[in-house]
Every structure is written in structure tokens, then in C-alpha cells.
mmCIF file of C-alpha atoms (C1' of nucleotides) in Angstrom:
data_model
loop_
_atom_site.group_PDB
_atom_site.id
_atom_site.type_symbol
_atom_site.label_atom_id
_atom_site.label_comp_id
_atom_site.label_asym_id
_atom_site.label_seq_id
_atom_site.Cartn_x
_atom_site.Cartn_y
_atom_site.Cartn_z
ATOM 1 C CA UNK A 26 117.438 106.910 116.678
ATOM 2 C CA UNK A 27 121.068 107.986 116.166
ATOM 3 C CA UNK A 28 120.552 109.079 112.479
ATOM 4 C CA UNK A 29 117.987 110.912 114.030
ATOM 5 C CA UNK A 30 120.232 112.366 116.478
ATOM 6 C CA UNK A 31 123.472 113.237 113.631
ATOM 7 C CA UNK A 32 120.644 115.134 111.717
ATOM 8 C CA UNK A 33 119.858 117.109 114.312
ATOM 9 C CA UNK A 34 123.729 117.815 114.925
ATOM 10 C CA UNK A 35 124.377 118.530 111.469
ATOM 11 C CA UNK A 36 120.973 120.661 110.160
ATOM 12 C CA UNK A 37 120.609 122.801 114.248
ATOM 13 C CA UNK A 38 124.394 122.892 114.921
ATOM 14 C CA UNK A 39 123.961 121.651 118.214
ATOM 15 C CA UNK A 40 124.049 118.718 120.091
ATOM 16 C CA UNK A 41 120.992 116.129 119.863
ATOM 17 C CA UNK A 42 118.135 116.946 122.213
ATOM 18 C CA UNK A 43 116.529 114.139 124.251
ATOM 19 C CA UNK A 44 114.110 112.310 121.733
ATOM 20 C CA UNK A 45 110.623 111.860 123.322
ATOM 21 C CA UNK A 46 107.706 112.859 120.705
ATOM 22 C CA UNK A 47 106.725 115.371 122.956
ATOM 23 C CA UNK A 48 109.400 117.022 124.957
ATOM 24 C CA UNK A 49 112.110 117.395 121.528
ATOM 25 C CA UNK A 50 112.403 121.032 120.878
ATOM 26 C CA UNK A 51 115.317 122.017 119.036
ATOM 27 C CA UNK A 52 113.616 125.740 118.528
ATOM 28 C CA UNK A 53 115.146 128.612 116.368
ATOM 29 C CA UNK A 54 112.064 130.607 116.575
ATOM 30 C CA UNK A 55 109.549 132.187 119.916
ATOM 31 C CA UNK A 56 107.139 131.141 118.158
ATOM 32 C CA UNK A 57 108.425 126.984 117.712
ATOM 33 C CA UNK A 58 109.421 127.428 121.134
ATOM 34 C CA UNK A 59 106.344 128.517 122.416
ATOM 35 C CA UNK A 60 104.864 125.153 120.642
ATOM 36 C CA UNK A 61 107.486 123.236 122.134
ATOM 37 C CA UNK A 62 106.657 124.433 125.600
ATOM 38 C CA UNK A 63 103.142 123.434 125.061
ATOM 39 C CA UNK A 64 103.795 120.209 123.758
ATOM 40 C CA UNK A 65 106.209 119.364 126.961
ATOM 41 C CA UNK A 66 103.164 120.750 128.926
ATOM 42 C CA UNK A 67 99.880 118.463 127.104
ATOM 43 C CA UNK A 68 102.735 115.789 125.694
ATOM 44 C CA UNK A 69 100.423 114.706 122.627
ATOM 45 C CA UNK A 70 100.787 115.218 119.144
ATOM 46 C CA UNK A 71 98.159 118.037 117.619
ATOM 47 C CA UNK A 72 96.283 117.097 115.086
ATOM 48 C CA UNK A 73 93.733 118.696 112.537
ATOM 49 C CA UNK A 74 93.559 122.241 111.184
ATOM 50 C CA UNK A 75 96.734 123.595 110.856
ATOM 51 C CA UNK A 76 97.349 127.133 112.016
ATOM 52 C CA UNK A 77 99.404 130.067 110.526
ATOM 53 C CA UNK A 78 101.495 129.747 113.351
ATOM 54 C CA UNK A 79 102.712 125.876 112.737
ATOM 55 C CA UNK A 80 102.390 126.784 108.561
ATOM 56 C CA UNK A 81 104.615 129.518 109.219
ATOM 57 C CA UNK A 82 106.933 127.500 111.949
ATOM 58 C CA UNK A 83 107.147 124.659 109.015
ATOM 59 C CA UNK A 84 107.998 126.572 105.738
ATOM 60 C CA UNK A 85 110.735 128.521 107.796
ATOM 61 C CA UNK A 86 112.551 125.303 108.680
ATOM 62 C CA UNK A 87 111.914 123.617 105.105
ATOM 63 C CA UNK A 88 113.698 126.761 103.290
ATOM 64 C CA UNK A 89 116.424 126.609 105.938
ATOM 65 C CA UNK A 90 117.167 123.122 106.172
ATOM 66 C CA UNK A 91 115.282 121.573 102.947
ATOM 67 C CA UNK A 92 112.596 118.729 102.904
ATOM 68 C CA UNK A 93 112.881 115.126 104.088
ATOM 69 C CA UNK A 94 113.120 113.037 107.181
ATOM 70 C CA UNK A 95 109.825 114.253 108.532
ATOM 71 C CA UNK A 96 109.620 113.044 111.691
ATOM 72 C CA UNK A 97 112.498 114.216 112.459
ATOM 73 C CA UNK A 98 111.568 118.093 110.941
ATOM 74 C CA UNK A 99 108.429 117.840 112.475
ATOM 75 C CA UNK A 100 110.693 117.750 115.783
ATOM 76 C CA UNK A 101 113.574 120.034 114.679
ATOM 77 C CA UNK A 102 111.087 122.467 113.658
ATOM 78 C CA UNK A 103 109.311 122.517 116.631
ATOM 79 C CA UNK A 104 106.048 121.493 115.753
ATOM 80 C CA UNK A 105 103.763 119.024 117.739
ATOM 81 C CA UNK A 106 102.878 116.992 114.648
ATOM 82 C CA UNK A 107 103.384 113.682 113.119
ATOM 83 C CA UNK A 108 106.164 113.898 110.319
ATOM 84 C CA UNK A 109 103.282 112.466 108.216
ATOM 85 C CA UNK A 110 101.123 115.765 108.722
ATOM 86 C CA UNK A 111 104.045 117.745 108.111
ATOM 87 C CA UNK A 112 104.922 116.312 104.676
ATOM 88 C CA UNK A 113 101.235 116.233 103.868
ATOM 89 C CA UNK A 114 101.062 119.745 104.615
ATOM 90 C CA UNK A 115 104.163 120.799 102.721
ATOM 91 C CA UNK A 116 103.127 118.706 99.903
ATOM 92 C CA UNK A 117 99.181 119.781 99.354
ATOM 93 C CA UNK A 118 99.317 123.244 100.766
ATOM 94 C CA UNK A 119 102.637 124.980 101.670
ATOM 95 C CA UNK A 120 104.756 124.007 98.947
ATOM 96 C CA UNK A 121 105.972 126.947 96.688
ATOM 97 C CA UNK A 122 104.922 126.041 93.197
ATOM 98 C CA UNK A 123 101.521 124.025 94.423
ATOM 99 C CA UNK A 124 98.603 125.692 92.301
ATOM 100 C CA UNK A 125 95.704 126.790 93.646
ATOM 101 C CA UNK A 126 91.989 127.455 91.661
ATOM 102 C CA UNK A 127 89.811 125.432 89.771
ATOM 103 C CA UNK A 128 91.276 122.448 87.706
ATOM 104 C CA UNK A 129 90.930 124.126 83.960
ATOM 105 C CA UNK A 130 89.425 122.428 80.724
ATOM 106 C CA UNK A 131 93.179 121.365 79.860
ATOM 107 C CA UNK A 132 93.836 119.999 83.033
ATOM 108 C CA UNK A 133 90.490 117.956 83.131
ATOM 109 C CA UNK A 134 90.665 116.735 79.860
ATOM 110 C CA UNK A 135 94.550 115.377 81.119
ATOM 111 C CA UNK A 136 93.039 113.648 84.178
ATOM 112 C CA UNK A 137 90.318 111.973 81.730
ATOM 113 C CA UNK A 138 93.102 110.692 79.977
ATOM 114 C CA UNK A 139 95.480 110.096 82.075
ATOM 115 C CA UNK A 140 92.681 108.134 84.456
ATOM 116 C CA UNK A 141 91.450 106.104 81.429
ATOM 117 C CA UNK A 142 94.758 104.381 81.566
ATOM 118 C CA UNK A 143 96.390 104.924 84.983
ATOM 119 C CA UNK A 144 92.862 103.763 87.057
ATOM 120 C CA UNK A 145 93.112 105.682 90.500
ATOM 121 C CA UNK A 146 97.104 106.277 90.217
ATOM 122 C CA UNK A 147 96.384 109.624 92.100
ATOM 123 C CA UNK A 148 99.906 110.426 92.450
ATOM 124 C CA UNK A 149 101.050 109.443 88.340
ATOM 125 C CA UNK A 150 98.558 111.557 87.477
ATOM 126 C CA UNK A 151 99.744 114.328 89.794
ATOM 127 C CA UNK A 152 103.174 114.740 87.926
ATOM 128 C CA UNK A 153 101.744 115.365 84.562
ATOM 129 C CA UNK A 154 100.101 118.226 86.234
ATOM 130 C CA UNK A 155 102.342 121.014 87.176
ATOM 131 C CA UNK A 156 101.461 122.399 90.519
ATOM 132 C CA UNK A 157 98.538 119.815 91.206
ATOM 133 C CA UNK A 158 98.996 117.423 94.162
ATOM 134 C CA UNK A 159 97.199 114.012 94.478
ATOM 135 C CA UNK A 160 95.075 114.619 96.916
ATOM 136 C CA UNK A 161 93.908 117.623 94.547
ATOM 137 C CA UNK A 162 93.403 114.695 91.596
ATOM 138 C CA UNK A 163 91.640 113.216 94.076
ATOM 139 C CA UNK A 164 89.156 115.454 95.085
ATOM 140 C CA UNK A 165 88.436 115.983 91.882
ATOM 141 C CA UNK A 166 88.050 113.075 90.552
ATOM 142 C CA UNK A 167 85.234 112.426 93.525
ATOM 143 C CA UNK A 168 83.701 115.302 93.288
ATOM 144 C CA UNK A 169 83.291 116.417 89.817
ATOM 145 C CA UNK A 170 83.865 113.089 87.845
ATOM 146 C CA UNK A 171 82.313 110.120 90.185
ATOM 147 C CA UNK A 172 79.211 112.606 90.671
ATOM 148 C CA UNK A 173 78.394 112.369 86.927
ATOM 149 C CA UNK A 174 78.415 108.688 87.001
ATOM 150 C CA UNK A 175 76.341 108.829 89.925
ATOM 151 C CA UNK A 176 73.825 110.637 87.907
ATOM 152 C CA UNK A 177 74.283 108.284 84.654
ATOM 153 C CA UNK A 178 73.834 105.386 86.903
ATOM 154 C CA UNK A 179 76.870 103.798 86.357
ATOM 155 C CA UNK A 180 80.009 102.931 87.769
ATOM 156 C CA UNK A 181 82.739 105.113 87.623
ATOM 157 C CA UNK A 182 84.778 102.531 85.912
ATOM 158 C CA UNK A 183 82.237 100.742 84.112
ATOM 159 C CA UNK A 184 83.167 100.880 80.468
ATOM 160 C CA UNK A 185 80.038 102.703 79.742
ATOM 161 C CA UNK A 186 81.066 105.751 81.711
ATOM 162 C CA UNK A 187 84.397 105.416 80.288
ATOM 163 C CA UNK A 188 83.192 105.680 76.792
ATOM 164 C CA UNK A 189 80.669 108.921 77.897
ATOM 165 C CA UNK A 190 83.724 110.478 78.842
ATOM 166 C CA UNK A 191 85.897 109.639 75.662
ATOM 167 C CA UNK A 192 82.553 110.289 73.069
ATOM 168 C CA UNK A 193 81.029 112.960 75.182
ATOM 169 C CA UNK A 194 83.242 114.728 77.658
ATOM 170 C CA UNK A 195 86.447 114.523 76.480
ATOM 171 C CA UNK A 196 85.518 116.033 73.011
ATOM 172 C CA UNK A 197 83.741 118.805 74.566
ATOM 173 C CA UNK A 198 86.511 119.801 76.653
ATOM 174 C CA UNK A 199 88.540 119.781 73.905
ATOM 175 C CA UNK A 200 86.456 122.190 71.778
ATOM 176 C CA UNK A 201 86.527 124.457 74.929
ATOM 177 C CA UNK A 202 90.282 124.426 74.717
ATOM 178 C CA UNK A 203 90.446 125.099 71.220
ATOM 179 C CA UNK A 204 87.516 127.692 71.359
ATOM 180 C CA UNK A 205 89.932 129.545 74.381
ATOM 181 C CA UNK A 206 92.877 129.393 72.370
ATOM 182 C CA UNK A 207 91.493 130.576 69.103
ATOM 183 C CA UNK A 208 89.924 132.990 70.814
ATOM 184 C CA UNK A 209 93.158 134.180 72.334
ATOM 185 C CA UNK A 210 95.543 133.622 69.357
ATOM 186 C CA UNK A 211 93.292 135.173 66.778
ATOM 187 C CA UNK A 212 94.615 138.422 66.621
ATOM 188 C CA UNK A 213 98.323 136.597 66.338
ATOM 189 C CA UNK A 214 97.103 134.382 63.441
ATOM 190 C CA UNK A 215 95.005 137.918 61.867
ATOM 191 C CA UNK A 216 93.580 136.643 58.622
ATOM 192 C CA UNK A 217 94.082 132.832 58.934
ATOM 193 C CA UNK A 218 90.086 132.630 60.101
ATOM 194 C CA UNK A 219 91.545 129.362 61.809
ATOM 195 C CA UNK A 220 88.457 126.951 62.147
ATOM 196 C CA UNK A 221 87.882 125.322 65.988
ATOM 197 C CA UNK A 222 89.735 122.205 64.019
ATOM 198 C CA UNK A 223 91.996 122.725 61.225
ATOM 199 C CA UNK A 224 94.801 121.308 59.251
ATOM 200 C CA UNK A 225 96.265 117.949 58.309
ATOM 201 C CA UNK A 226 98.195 115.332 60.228
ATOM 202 C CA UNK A 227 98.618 111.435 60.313
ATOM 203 C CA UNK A 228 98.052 109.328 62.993
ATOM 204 C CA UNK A 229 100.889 108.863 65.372
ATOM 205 C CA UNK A 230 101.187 105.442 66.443
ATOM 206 C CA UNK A 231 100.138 105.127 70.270
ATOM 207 C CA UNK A 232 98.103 108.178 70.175
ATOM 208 C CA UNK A 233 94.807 108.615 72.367
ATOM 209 C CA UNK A 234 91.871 109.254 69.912
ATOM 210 C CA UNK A 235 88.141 109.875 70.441
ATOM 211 C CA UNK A 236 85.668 112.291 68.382
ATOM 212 C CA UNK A 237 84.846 115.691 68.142
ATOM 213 C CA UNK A 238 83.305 117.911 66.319
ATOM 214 C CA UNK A 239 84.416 120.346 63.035
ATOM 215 C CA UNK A 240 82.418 123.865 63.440
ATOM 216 C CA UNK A 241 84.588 125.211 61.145
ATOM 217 C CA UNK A 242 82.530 125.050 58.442
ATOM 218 C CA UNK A 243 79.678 128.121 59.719
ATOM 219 C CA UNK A 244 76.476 127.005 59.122
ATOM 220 C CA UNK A 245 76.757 123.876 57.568
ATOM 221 C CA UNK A 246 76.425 120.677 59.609
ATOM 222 C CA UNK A 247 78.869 119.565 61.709
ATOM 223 C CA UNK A 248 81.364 117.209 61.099
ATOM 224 C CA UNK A 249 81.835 114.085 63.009
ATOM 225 C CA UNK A 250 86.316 114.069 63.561
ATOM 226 C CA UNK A 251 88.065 111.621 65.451
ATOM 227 C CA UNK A 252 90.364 113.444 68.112
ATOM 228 C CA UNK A 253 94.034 112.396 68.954
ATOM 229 C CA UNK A 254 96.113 113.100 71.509
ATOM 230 C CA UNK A 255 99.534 112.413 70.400
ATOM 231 C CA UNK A 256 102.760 111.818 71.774
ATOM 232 C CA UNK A 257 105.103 113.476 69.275
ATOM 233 C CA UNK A 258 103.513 116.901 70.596
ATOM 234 C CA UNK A 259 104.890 119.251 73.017
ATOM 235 C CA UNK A 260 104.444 120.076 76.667
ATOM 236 C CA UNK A 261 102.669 118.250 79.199
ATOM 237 C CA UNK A 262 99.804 116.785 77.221
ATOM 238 C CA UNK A 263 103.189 115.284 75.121
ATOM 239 C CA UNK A 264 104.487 114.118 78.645
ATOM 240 C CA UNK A 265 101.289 112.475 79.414
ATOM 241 C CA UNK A 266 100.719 110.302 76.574
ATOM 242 C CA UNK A 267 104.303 107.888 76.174
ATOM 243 C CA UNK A 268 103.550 105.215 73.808
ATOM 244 C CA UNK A 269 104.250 102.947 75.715
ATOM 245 C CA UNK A 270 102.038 103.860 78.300
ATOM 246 C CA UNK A 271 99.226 104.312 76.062
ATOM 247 C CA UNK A 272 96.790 101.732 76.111
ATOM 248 C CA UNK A 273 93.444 103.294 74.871
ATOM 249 C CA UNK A 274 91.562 100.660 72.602
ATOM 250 C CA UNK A 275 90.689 103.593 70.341
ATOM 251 C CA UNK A 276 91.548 102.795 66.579
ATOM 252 C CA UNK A 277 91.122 104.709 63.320
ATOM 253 C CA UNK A 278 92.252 102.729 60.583
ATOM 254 C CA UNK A 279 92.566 105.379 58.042
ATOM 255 C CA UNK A 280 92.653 109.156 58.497
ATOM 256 C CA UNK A 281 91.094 111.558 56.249
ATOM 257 C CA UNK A 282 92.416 114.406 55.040
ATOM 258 C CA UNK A 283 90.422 117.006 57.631
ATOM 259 C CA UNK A 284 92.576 116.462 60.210
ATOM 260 C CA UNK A 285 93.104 118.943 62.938
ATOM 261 C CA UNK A 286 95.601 120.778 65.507
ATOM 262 C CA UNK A 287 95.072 122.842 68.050
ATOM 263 C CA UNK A 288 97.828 124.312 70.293
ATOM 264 C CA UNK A 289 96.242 124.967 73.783
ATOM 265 C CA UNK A 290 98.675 126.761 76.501
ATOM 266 C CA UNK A 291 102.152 124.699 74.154
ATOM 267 C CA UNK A 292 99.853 121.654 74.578
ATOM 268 C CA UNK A 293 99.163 120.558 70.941
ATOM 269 C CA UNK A 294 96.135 118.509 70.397
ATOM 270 C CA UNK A 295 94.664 117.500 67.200
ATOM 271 C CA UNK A 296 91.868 116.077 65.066
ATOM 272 C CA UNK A 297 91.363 114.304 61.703
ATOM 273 C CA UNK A 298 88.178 114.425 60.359
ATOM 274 C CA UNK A 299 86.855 111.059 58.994
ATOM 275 C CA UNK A 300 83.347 109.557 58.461
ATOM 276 C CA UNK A 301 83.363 106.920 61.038
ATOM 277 C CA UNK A 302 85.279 105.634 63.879
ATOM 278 C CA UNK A 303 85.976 102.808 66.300
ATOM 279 C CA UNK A 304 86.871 102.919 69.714
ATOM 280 C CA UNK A 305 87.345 99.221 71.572
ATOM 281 C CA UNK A 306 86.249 97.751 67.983
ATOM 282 C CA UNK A 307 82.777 99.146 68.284
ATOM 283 C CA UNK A 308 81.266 101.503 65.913
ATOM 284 C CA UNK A 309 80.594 105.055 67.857
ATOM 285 C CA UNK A 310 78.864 107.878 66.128
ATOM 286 C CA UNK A 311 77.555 111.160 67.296
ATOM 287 C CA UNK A 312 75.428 113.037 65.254
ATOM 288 C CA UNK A 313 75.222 116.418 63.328
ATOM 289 C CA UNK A 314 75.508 119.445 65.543
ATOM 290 C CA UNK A 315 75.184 117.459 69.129
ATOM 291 C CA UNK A 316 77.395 120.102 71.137
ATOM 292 C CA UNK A 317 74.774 122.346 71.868
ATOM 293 C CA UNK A 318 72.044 121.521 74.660
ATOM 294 C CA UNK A 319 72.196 119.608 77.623
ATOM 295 C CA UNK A 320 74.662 116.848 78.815
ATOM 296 C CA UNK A 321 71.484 114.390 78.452
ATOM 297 C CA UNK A 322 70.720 115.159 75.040
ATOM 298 C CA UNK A 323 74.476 114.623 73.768
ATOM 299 C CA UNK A 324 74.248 111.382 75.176
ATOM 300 C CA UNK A 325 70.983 110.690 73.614
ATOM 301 C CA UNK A 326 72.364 111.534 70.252
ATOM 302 C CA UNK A 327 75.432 109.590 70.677
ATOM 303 C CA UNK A 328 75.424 105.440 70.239
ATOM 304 C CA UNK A 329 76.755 104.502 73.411
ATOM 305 C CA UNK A 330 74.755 100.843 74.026
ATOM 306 C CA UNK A 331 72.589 100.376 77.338
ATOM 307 C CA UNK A 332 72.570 104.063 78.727
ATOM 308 C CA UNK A 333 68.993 105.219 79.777
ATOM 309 C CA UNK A 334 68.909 108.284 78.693
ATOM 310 C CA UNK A 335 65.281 108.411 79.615
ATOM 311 C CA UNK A 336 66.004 108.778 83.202
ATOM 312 C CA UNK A 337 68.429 112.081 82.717
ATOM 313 C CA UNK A 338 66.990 115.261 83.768
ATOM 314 C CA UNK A 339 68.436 117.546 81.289
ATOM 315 C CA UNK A 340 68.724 119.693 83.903
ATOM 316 C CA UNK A 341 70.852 117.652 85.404
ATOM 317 C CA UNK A 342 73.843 117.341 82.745
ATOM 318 C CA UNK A 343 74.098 121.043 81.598
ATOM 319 C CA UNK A 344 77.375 121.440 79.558
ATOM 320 C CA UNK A 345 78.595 123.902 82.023
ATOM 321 C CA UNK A 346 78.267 121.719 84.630
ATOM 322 C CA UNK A 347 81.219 119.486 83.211
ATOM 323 C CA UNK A 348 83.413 122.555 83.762
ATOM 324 C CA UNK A 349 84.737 123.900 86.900
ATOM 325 C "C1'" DA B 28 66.177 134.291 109.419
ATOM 326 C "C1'" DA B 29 66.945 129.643 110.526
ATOM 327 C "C1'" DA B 30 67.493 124.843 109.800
ATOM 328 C "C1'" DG B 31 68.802 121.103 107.147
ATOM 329 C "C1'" DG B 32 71.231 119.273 103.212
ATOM 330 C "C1'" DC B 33 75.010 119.359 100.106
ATOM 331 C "C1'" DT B 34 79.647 120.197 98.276
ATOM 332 C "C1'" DC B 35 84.324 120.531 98.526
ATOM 333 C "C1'" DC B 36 88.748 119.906 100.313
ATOM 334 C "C1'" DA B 37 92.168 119.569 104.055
ATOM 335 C "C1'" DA B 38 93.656 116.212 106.960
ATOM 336 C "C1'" DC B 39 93.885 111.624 108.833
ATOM 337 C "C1'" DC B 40 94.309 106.521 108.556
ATOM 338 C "C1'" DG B 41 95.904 102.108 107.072
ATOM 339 C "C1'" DC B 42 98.814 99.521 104.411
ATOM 340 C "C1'" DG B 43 102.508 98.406 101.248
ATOM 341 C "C1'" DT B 44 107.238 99.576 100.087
ATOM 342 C "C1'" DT B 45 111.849 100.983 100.915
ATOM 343 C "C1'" DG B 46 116.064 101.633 103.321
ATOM 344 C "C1'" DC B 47 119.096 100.791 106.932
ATOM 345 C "C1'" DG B 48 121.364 98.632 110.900
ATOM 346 C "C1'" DT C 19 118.154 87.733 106.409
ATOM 347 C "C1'" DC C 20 115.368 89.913 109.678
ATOM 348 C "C1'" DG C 21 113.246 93.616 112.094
ATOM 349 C "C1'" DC C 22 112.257 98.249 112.549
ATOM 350 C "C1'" DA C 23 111.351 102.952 111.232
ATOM 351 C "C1'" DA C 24 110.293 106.139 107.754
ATOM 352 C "C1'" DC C 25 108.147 107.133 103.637
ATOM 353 C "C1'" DG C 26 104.578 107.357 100.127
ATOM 354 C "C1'" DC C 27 100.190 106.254 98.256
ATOM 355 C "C1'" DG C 28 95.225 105.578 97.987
ATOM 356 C "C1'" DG C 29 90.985 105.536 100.660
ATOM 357 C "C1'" DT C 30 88.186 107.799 103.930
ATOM 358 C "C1'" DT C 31 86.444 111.265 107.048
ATOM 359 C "C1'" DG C 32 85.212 115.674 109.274
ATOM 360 C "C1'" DG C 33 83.950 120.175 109.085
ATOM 361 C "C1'" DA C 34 83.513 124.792 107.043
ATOM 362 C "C1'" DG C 35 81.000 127.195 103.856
ATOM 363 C "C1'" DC C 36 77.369 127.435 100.568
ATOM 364 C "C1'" DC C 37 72.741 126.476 98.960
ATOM 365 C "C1'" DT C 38 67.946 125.417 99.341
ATOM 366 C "C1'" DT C 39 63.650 125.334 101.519
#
DNA sequence: AAAGGCTCCAACCGCGTTGCG
DNA sequence: TCGCAACGCGGTTGGAGCCTT
């Protein structure tokens, strides 16, 4: 193609090479031109693993020339792969500011979310997570989140799955966060004795609610709080959570006066306490101090209709196994 | 120690969308 | 307007490594 053949011109300063997949090789490296050679030689396109030689061949000619037009780069850069595999490569593995490790409590209690609303919009979901690609999402949404419904024997996106994650999960996650950052800010806030859930707030229009739980109050029973995530708070839990965009049926009607905030890693989350809740106009209440013991028996303490919670092996639904 | 099963994730595939001639 | 090529997304697969028996 002659845009094909201008780029060339332009990014290698020299005049387009002939344009068959396998014999291109416009080379600024041995190494790319050893790879060239040996695609002229088999003339196929490689294909799976990726070596350090072609990772290394790839991010040299993406800091030098920039992404885009991967077919093209693919043959510019002297690699014998499908533009497709290159920009998948870049994208999920190469890519500067791509993070790497386990998806933390934040991060899982955004794809919740962010899934509860979006459905399997791997790559929305993506972008309110810094540094995670879709395929990452992906993965872990498979492998962590469908193997729980598996075990619940449910469907994924069966409404009672989606309201174990909202009553169940999600609140758990977010007493991990909270736990963390107390934990972590305590010695900033010396004296404050700053409860897992604390303070007062109203409810923001549009906001994503669910309930968790109030340990602030040592020994004493638990309280039962309804959980927002709201959109007039910072960082990327904020960016997550548009109003427009947010779409949960989860409605509290009136907000008590134990309401609570926690800022996890500039993402502010909060609670207001209350003695009841609705979520999708049905009446949802977990009892007393359900967050300790297995993933079975918080679901057999919590109304959700229908689930069998005589088939869980308690075993099987430890808390920590909701965690990475 | 070895074999089989399981988990996780990188990579591929197919299809819809977009842009350009 | 049409056709083609490239791009981007979601679904699926293959295999390496880990775990269990």
C-alpha cells in the first residue's frame, strides 16, 4: 500500500522496501536483521511465545518511531509477526506503565463495580484501572470471579450472583480497604481512634451503594451500613462511577446519621449507617457480626432468596479466597 | 518421584467498526 | 457509495507452572 510505503520513507529515512509479508526488512538493528533474514528464508509469519529478542526488537522501534500502524511496524521493525501480535504485545506486556502483580482489594472491588454496570466491557473497564490491560480484566474476571459462581451454582450474570457480590463481596473488600488504610494512616491521624467506618455524609445522587459492616464500635454488635460509592469523590474510584453511567438499582431512601468515609490510596469511599436497606426494591439484610468465618456462612446469614447454601463447603468460600 | 489435574495468563482468532482511496 | 485494509474488542485456546495424589 502506498501509505504503507510514505511511512516507511518518512519513520526509516529511506526509500520503501518491496512489500511482501515475508521478505520486508527495513532493519536498524543485527538483531531485526537477523529476523528478517530468517523470515525471507521460512517466508511465514511466527507466531506464539514471544522471545526477548522480538520484545526487545519491538520496544526499540516503538520508542524510536512511536506506536500505530502495526502492520506496518511489525515490518519496519523487523519482526516476522502479524501487526495484530505486535500491538497485543505492546499493549498487555511491553508497554511502559502496564502493571504487573496481583489485582489488589481496590482494584477488585472497581471491576465488581464497574462489571455490575459495564457487563463484559473488558476494555471500559481497563481505563479506570491505571496500568491494567483488558485482557488482564479478563483473566480475572474468569478466573477469580466466574470460579465463585461456579461454586455458588449460578450464573455469572444471574442476578443472584450479582447481589452475592454487592451484599457479600463487595462489602468485604471494602472493609479490607479501609482496614489497610487505617492501618496505614493511623499514626498520621494519632489520636482520632478512626473506626473501620466513620463520619457523616449524604447520599450523592447516582452513587453505587450496597452494605457493610460498622466494627467501630469494639465489642458491641455490628452494625448493618449501607456502602456508597460516590461520584463527587476523588481519583479513580471518582472516575469510575459518572452519574450518568451509574445504573445500580441500589436505593436508600433516607440516610442515617452513621455515615462513613474512608480514603483508600486518594480513592474515597464511604458508608452511612442505617437500619435497613434496599437494593433492586428488595429488602437485603445481613446480620450481626457476619464478616468473620467462611464465604458460605456469610451467605447463609445474609437474605439473598433461592441460594443453597446447603450445598457450600465452607471450605470452599474462605474469605481469603476472595482476595488475590 | 512421577503422573495427572488444575490454574493462570499470554497469545490467537473472529468479527464489528473505522478510515481512506 | 463501495471496497479494502487496518484497527480494536471480546471470546477462546494452549501451555507452563503449580498442586495433589
Amino acid at each position: 500500500m502506498d501509505m504503507d510505503k510514505e511511512y516507511y520513507k518518512a519513520c526509516m529515512g529511506m526509500e520503501a522496501l518491496p512489500m511482501s509479508p515475508a521478505g520486508f526488512s527495513a532493519v536498524t538493528t543485527e538483531a531485526a536483521m537477523a529476523v528478517a533474514t530468517a523470515s525471507e528464508d521460512e517466508g511465514d509469519l511466527k507466531r506464539g511465545p514471544w522471545t526477548a529478542e522480538e520484545d526487545m526488537l519491538l520496544v526499540d522501534y516503538i520508542s524510536k518511531h512511536g506506536e500505530g500502524r502495526w502492520n506496518s511496524l511489525a515490518r519496519c521493525a523487523g519482526l516476522r509477526r502479524t501487526g495484530k501480535s505486535c500491538r497485543l504485545r505492546w499493549l498487555n506486556y511491553l508497554r511502559p506503565d502496564v502493571r504487573r502483580g496481583n489485582i489488589t482489594p481496590e482494584e477488585q472491588l472497581l471491576i465488581l463495580d464497574l462489571h455490575s454496570r459495564w457487563g463484559n466491557r473488558w476494555s471500559k473497564i481497563a481505563q479506570r484501572l491505571p496500568g491494567r490491560t483488558d485482557n488482564e480484566v479478563k483473566n480475572y474476571w474468569r478466573t477469580r470471579v466466574q470460579k465463585h459462581a461456579k461454586q455458588l451454582h449460578c450464573d455469572v450474570n444471574s442476578d443472584r450472583f450479582r447481589d452475592v457480590v454487592r451484599q457479600v463481596w463487595m462489602p468485604r473488600l471494602l472493609e479490607r480497604i479501609q482496614a489497610e488504610s487505617s492501618s496505614s494512616s493511623a499514626a498520621a491521624a494519632a489520636g482520632v481512634g478512626v473506626p473501620a467506618l466513620t463520619r457523616a455524609m449524604s447520599s450523592p445522587a447516582g452513587a453505587s451503594q450496597y452494605h457493610c459492616f460498622d466494627h467501630a464500635s469494639s465489642g458491641g454488635p455490628s452494625r448493618k451500613v449501607a456502602v456508597t460509592m460516590s461520584p463527587d469523590t476523588s481519583s479513580t474510584l471518582r472516575s469510575s462511577l459518572s452519574p450518568a453511567e451509574t445504573s445500580h438499582g441500589a436505593h436508600f431512601p433516607a440516610w442515617g446519621a452513621a455515615t462513613a468515609t474512608a480514603n483508600v490510596d486518594g480513592s474515597m469511599m464511604q458508608c452511612a449507617g442505617r437500619e435497613g436497606g434496599a437494593i433492586g426494591g428488595d429488602q437485603y439484610v445481613i446480620h450481626g457480626d457476619s464478616l468473620s468465618g467462611s464465604w458460605s456462612e456469610l451467605l447463609a446469614a445474609t437474605d439473598i432468596p433461592d441460594f443453597e447454601f446447603g450445598n457450600f463447603d465452607d471450605n470452599l468460600w474462605s474469605l481469603e479466597d476472595i482476595y488475590c
